[in-house]
PDB file of C-alpha atoms and ligand atoms in Angstrom:
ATOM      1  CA  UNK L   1       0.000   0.000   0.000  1.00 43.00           C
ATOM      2  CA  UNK L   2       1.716   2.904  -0.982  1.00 46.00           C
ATOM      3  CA  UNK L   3       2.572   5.222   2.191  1.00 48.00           C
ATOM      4  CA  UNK L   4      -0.049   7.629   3.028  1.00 48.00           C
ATOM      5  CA  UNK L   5       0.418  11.180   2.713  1.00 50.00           C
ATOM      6  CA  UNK L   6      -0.543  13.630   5.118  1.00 60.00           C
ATOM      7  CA  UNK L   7      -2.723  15.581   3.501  1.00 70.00           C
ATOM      8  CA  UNK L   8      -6.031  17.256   4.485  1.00 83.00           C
ATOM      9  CA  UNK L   9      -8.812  15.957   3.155  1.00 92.00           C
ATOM     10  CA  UNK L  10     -11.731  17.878   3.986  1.00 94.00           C
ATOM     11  CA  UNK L  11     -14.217  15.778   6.142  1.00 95.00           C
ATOM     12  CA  UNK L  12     -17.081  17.965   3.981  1.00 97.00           C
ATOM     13  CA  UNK L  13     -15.607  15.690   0.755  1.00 97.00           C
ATOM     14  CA  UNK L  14     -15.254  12.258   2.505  1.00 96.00           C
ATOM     15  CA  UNK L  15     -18.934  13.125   3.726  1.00 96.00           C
ATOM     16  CA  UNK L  16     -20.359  14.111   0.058  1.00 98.00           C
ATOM     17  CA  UNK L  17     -18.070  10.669  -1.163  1.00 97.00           C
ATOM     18  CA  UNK L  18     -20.583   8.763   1.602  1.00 97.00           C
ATOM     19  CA  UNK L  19     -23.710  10.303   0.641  1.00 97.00           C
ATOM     20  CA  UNK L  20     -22.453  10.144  -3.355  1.00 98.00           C
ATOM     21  CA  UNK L  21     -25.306   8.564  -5.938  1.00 98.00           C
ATOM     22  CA  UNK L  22     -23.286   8.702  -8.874  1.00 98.00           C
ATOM     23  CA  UNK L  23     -19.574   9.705  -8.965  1.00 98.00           C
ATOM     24  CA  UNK L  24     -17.607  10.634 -11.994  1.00 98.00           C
ATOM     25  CA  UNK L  25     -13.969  10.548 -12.458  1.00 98.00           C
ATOM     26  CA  UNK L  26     -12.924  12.840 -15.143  1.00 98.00           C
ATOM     27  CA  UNK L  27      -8.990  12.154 -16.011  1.00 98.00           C
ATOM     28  CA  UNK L  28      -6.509  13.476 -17.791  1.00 98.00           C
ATOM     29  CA  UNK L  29      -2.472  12.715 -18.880  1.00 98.00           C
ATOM     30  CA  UNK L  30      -1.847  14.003 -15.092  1.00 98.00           C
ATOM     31  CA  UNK L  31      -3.295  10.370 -14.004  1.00 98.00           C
ATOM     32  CA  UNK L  32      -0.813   8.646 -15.743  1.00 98.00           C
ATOM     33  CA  UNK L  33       2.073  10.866 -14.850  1.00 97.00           C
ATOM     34  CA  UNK L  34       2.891   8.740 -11.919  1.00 98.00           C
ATOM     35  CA  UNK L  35       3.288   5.470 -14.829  1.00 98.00           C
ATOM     36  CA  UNK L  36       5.983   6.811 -16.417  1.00 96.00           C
ATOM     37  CA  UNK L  37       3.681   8.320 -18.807  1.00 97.00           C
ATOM     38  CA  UNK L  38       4.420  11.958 -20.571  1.00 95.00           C
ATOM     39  CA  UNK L  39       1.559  14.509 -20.136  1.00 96.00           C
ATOM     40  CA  UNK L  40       1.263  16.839 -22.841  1.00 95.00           C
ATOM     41  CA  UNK L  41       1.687  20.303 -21.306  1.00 94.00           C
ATOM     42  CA  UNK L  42       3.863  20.097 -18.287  1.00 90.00           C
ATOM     43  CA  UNK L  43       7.131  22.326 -18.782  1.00 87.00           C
ATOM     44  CA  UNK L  44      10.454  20.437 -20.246  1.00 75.00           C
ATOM     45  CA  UNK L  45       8.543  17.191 -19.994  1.00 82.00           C
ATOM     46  CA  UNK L  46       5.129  17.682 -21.945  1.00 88.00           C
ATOM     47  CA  UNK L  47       5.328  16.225 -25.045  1.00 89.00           C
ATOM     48  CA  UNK L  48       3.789  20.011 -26.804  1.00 90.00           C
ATOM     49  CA  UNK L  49       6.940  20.690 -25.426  1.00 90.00           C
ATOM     50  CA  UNK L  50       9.177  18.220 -27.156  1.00 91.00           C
ATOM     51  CA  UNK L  51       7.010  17.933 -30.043  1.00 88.00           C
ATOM     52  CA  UNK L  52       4.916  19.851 -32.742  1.00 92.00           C
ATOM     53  CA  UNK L  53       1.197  19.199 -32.541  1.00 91.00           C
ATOM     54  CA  UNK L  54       0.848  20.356 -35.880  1.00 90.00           C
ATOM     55  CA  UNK L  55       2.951  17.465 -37.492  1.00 93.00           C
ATOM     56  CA  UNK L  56       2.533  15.122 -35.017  1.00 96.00           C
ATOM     57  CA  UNK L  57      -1.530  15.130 -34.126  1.00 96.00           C
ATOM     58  CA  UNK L  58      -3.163  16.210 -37.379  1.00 97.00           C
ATOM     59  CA  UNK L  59      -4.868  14.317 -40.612  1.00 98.00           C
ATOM     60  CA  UNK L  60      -2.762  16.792 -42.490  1.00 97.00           C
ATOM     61  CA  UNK L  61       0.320  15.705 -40.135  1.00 97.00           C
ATOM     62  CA  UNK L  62      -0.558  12.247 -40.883  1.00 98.00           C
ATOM     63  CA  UNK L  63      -0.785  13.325 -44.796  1.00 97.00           C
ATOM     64  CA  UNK L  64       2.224  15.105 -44.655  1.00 96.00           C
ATOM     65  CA  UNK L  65       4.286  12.778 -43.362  1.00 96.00           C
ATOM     66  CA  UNK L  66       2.910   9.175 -42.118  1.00 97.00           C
ATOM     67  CA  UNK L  67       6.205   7.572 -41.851  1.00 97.00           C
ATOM     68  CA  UNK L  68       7.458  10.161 -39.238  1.00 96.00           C
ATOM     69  CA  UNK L  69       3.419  10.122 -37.268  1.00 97.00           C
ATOM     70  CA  UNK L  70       3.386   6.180 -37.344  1.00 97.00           C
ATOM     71  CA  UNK L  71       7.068   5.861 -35.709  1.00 96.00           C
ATOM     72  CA  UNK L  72       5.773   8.502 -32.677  1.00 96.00           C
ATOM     73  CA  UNK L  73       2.647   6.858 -31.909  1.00 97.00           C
ATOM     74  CA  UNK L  74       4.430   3.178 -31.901  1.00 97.00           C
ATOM     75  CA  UNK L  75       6.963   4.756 -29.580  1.00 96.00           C
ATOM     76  CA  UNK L  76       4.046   5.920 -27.555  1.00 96.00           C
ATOM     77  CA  UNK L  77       2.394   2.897 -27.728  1.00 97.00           C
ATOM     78  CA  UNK L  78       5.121   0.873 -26.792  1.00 96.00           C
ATOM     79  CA  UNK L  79       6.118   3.227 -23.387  1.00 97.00           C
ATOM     80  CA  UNK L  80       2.100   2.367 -22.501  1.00 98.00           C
ATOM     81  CA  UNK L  81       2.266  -1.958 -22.931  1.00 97.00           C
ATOM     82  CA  UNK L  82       5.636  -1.681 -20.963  1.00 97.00           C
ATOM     83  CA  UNK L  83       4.304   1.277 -17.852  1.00 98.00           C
ATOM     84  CA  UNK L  84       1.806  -0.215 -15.448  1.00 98.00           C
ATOM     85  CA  UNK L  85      -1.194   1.091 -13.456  1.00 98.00           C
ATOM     86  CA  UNK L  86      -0.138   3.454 -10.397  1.00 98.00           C
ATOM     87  CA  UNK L  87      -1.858   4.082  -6.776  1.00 98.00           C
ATOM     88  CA  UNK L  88      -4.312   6.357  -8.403  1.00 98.00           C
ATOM     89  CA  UNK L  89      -5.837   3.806 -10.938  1.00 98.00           C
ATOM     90  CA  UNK L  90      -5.723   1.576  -8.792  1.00 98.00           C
ATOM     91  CA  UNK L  91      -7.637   3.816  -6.089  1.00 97.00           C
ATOM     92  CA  UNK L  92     -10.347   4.876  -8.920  1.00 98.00           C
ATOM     93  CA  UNK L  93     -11.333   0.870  -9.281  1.00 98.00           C
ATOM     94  CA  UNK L  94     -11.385   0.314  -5.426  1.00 97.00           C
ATOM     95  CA  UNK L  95     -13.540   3.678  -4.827  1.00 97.00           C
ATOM     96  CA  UNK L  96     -16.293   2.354  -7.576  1.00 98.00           C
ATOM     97  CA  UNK L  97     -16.824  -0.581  -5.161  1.00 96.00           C
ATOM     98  CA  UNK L  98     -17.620   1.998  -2.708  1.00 97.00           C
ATOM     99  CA  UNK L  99     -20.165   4.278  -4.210  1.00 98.00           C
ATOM    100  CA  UNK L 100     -23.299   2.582  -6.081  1.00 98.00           C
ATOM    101  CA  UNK L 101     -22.474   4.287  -9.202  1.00 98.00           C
ATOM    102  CA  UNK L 102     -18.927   5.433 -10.767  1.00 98.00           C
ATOM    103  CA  UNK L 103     -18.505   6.499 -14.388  1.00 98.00           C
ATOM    104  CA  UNK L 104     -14.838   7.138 -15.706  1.00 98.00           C
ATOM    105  CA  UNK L 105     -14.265   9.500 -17.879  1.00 98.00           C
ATOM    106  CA  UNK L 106     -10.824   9.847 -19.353  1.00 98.00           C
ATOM    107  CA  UNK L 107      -9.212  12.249 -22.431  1.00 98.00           C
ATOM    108  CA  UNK L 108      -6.318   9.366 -22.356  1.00 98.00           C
ATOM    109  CA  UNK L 109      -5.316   7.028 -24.800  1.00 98.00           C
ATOM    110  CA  UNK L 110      -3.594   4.638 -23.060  1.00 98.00           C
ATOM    111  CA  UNK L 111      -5.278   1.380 -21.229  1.00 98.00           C
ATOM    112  CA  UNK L 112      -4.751   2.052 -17.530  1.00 98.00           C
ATOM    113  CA  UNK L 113      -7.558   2.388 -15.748  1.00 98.00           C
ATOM    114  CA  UNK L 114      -8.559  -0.906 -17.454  1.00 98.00           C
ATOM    115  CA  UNK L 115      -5.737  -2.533 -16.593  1.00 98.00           C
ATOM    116  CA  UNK L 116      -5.869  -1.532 -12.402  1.00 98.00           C
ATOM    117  CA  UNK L 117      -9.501  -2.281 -12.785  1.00 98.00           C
ATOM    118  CA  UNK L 118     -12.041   0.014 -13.687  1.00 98.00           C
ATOM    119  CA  UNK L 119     -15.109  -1.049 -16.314  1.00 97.00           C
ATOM    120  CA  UNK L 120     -16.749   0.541 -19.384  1.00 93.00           C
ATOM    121  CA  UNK L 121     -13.923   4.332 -19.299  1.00 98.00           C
ATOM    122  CA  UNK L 122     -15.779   6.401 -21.601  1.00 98.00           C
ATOM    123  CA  UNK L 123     -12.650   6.929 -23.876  1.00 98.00           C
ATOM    124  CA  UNK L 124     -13.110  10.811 -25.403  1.00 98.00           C
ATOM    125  CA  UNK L 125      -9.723  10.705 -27.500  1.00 98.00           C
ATOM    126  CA  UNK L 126      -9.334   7.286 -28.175  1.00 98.00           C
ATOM    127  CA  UNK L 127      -6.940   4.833 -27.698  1.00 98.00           C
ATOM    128  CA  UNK L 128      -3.472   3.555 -28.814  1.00 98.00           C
ATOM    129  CA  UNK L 129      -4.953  -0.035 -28.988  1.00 98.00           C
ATOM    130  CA  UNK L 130      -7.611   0.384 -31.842  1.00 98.00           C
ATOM    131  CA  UNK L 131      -5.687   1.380 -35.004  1.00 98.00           C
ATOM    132  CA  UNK L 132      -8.057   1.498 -38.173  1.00 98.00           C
ATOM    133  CA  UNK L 133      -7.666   2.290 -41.529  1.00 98.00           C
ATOM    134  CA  UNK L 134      -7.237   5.892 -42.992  1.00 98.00           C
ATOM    135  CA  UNK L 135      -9.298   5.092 -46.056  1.00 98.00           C
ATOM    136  CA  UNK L 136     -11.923   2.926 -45.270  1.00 98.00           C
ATOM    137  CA  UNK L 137     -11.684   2.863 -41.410  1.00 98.00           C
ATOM    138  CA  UNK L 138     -11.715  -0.849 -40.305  1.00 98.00           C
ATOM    139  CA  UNK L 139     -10.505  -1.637 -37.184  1.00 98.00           C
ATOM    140  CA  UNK L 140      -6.669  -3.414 -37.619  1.00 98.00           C
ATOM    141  CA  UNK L 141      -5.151  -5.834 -34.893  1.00 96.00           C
ATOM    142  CA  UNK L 142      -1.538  -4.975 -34.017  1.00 96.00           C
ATOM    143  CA  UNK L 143       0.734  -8.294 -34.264  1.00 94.00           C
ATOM    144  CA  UNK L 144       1.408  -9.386 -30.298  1.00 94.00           C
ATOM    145  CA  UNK L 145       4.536  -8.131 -28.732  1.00 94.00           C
ATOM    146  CA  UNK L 146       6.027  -4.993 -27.193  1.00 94.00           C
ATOM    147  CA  UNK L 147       7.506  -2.640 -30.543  1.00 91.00           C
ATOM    148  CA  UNK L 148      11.308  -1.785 -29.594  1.00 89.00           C
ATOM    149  CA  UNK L 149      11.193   1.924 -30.440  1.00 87.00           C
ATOM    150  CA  UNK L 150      13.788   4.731 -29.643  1.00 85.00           C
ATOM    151  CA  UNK L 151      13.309   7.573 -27.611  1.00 84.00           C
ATOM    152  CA  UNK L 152      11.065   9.993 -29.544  1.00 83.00           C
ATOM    153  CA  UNK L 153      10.091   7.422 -32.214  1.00 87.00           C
ATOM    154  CA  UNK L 154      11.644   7.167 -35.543  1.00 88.00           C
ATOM    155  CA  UNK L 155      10.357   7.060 -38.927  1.00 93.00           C
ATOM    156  CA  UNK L 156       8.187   4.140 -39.441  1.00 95.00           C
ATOM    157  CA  UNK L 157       5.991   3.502 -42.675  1.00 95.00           C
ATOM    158  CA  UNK L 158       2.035   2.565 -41.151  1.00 97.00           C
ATOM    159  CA  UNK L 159       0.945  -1.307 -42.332  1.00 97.00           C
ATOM    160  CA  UNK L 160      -1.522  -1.577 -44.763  1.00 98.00           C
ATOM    161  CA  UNK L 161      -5.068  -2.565 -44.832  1.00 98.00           C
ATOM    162  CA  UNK L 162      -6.102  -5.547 -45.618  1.00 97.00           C
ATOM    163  CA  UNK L 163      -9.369  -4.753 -47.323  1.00 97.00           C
ATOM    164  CA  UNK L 164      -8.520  -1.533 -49.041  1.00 98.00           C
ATOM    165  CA  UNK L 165      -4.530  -1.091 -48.984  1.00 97.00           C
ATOM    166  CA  UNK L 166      -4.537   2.270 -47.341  1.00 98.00           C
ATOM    167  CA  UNK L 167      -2.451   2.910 -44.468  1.00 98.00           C
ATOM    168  CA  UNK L 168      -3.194   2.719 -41.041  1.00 98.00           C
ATOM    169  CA  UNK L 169      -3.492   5.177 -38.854  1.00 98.00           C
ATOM    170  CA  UNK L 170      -3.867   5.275 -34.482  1.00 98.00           C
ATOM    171  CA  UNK L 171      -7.076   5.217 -32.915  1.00 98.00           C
ATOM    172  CA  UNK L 172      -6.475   8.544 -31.122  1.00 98.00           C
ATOM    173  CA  UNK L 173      -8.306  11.100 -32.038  1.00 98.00           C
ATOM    174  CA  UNK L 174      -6.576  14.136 -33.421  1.00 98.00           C
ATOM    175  CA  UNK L 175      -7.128  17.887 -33.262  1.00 97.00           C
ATOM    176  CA  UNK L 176      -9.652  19.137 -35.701  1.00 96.00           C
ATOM    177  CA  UNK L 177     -10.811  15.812 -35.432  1.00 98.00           C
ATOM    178  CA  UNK L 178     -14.612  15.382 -33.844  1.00 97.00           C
ATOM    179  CA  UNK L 179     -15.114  13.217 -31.085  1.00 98.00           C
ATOM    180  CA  UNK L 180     -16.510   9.721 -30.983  1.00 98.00           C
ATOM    181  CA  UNK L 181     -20.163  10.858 -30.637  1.00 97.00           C
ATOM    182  CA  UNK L 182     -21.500   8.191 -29.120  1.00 98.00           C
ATOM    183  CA  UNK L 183     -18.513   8.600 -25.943  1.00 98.00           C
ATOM    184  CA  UNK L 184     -18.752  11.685 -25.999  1.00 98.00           C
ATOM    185  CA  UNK L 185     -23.410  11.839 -25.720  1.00 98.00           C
ATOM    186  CA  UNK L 186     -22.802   9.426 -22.580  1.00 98.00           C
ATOM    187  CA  UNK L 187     -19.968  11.505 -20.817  1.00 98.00           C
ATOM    188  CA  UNK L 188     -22.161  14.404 -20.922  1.00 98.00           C
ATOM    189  CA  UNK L 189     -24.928  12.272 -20.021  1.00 98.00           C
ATOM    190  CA  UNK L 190     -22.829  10.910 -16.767  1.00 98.00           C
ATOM    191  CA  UNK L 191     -22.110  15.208 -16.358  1.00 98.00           C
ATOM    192  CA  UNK L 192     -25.836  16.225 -16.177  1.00 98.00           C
ATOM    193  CA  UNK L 193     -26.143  13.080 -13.408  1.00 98.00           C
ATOM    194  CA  UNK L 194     -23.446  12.416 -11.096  1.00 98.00           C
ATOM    195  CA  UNK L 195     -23.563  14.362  -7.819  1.00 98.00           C
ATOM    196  CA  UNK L 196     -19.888  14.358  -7.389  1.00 98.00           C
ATOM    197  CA  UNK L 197     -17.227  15.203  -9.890  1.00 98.00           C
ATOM    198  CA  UNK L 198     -13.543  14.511  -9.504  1.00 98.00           C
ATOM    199  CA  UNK L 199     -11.223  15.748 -12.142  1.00 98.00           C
ATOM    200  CA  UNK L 200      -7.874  14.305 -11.739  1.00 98.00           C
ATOM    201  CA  UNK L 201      -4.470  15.765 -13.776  1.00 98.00           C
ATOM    202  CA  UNK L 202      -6.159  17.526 -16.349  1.00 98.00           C
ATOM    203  CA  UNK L 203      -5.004  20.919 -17.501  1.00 97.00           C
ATOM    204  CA  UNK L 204      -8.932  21.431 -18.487  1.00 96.00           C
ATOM    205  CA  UNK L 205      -8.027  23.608 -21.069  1.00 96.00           C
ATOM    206  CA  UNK L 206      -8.877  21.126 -24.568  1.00 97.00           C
ATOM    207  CA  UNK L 207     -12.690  21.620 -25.778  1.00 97.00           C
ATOM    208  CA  UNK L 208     -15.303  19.974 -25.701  1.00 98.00           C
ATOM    209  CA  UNK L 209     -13.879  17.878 -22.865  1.00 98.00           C
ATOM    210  CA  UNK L 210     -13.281  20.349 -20.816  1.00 98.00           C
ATOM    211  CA  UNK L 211     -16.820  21.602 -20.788  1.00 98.00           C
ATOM    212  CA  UNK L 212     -17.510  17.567 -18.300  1.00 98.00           C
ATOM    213  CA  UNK L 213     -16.410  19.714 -15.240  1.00 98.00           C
ATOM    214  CA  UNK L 214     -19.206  22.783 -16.001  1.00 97.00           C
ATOM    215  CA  UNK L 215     -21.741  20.797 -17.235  1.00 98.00           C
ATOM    216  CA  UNK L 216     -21.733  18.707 -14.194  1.00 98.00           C
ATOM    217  CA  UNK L 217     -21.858  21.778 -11.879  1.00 98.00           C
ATOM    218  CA  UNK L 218     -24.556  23.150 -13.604  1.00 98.00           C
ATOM    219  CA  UNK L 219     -26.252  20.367 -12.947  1.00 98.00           C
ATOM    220  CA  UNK L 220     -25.485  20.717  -9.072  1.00 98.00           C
ATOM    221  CA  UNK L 221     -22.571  18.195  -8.937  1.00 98.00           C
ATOM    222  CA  UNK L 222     -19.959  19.224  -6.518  1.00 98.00           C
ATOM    223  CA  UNK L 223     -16.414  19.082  -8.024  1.00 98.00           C
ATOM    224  CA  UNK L 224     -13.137  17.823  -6.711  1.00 98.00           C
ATOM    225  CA  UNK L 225     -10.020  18.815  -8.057  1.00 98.00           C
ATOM    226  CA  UNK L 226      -6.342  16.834  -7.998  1.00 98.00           C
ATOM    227  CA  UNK L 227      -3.517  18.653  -9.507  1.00 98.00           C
ATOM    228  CA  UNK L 228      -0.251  19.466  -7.915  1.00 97.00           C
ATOM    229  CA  UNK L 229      -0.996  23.023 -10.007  1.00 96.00           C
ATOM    230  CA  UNK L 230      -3.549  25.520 -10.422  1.00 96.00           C
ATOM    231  CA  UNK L 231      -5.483  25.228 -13.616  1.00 97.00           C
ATOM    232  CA  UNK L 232      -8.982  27.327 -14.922  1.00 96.00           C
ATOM    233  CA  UNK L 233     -11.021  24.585 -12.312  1.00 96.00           C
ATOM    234  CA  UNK L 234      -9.416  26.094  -9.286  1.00 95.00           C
ATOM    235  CA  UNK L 235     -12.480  28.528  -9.363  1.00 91.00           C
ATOM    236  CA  UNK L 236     -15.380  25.877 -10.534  1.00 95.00           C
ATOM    237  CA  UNK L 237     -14.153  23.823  -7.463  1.00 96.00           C
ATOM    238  CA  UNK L 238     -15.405  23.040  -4.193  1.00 97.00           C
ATOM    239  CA  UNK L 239     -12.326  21.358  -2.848  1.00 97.00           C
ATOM    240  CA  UNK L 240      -8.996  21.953  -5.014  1.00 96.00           C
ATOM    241  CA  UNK L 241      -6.416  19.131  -3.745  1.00 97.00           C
ATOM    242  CA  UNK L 242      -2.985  19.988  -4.171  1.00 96.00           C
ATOM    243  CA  UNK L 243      -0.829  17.368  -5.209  1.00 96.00           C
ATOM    244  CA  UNK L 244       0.105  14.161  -7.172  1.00 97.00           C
ATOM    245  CA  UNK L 245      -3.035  11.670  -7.973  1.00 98.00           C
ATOM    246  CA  UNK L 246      -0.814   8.567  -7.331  1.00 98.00           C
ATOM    247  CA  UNK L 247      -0.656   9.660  -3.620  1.00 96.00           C
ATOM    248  CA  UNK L 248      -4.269  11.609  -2.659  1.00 97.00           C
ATOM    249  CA  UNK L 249      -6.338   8.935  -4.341  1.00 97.00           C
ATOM    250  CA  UNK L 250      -4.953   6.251  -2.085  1.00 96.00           C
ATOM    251  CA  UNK L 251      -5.262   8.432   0.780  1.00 95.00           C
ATOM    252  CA  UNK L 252      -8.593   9.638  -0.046  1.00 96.00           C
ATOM    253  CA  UNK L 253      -9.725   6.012  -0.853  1.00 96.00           C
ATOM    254  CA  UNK L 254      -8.325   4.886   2.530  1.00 95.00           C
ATOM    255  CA  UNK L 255      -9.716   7.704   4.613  1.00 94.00           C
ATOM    256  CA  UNK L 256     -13.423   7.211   3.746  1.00 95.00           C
ATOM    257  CA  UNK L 257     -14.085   3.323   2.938  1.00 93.00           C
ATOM    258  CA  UNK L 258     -10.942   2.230   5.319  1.00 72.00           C
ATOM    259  CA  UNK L 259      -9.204   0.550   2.358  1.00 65.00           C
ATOM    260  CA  UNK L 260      -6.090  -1.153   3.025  1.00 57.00           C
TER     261      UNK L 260
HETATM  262  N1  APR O 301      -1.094  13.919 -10.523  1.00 90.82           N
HETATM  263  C1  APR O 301      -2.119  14.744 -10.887  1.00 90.82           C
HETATM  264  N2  APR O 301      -1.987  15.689 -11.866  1.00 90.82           N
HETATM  265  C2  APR O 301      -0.790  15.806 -12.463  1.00 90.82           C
HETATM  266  C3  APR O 301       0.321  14.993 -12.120  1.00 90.82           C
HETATM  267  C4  APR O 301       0.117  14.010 -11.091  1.00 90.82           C
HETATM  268  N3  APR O 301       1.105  13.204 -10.699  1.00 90.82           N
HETATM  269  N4  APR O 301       1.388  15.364 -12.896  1.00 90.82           N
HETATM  270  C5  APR O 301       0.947  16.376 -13.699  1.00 90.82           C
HETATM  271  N5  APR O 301      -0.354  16.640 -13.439  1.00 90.82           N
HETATM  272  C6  APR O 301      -1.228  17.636 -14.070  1.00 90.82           C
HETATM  273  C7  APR O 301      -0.524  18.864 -14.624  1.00 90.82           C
HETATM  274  O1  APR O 301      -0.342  19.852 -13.637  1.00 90.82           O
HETATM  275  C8  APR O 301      -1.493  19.317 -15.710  1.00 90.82           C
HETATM  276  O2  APR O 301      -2.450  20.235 -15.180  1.00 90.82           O
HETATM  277  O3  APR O 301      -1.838  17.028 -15.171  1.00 90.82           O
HETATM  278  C9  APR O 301      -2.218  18.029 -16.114  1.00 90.82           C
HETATM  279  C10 APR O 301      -1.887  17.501 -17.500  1.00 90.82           C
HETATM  280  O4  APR O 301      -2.372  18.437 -18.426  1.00 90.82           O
HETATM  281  P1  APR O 301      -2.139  18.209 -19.996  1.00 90.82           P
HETATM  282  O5  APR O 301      -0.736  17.833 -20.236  1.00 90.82           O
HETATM  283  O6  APR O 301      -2.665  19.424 -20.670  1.00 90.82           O
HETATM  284  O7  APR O 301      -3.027  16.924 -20.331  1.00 90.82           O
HETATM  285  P2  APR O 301      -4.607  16.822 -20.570  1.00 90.82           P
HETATM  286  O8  APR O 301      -5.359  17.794 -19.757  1.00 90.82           O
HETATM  287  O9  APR O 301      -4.947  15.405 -20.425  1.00 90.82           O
HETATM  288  O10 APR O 301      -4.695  17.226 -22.126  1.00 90.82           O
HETATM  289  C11 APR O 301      -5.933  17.141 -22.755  1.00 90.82           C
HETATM  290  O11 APR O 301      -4.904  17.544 -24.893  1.00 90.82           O
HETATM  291  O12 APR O 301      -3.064  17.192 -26.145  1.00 90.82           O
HETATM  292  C12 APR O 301      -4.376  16.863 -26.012  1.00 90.82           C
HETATM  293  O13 APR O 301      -5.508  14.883 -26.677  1.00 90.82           O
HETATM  294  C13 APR O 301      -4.562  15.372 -25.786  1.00 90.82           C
HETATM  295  O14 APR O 301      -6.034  14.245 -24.202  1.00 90.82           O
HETATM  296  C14 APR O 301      -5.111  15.309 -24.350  1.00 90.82           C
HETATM  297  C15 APR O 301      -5.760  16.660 -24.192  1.00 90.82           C
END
């Protein structure tokens, strides 16, 4: 169990987690952080710092250049099979045996919260797992095994479809790209209905995810943030919790069902 912090939690939060109906756990990169896993925006380490958006997490990008977009998303890919689920993860699955309804909600492409646990994540931008083609978009299954990548990727030309020859892209969705509408009608859905709303290492900046949060407080949800930094739901919150997800989940978790 990994060693409890000593942070405040507010007994006014591990009271509304008792009395919750319906709890949604909106995530972001931040989540993953503590897996090894790059967020996007953080200083030095983001990978929109290390990397250009434009070429990197576009169709035109993908056009442009699929050699160069394949090789980064199989380096991706590959630091995701080889990280593994951390305390936080593994803290959302234990807290949706505690509450009689939990709905996760995650902007992240990798397969972590499945992996420590949790059922049916509402995926908004995909995942790394479910390539498909450009042309005709069938779904294409990866060949087992871990790809052996370099740091940063390298140019790799995408596999071909079966069924029409055109190249394969990843399941992720890109910017200028719309959402899967189905996901996304049934986050907002989950929004309009939970009661309490956690949103865990998300910058809450990238539309129209980051309208979950509002919608839900419209709706009279309160919200919980977890972020070691200040982002634009410090003011939409009712309890902003400084810090690292892998460590106040656990201790959150621990302080109001007693898990151990
Ligand atoms: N625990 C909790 N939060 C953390 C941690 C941690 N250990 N480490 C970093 N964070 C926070 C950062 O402070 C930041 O606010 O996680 C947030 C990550 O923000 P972004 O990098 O902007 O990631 P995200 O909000 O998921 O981005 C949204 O943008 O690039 C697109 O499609 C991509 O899904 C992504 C979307």
């Amino acid at each position: 169990m990994t060693s409890l912090i000593s942070i405040t939690i507010p007994q006014e939060l591990i009271t509304a987690l008792h009395e919750a109906k319906h709890v949604l756990v909106f995530t972001g990169a931040g989540v993953s952080a503590e897996s090894g896993i790059s967020t996007f925006r953080d200083p030095l380490t983001g990978l929109w710092e290390r990397f250009d958006p434009e070429d990197l997490a576009t169709a035109n990008g993908f056009r442009q250049d699929k050699a160069l977009v394949w090789g980064w998303y199989e380096w991706r890919r590959m630091k995701v099979l080889k990280a593994r689920p951390n305390p936080a993860h593994r803290a959302i699955a234990e807290l949706a045996q505690h509450v009689p309804r939990l709905t996760v909600v995650t902007q992240n492409v990798d397969d972590l919260h499945e992996r420590a646990g949790s059922t049916d994540v509402l995926h908004l931008h995909g995942s790394l797992h479910s390539p498909r083609c450009f042309a005709c978009a069938r779904p294409f299954s990866f060949p087992p095994g871990i790809p052996d990548e370099p740091e940063g990727g390298r140019r790799l030309c995408p596999p071909q479809c079966s069924h029409c020859g055109g190249d394969i892209r990843p399941g992720v969705v890109w910017f200028g790209e719309n959402l899967p509408e189905d996901t996304l009608k049934q986050a907002f859905a989950a929004a309009r209905e939970c009661d309490l709303l956690f949103a865990i290492g998300t910058s809450g900046i990238v539309q129209p995810a980051a309208r979950i949060p509002s919608l839900a407080k419209k709706a009279g949800a309160k919200l919980v943030q977890v972020n070691p930094q200040g982002t634009p739901l410090d003011y939409e919150c009712t309890w902003s919790l400084r810090g690292g997800a892998g460590k106040i989940m656990p201790s959150l978790v621990q302080m109001a069902f007693l898990w151990s």
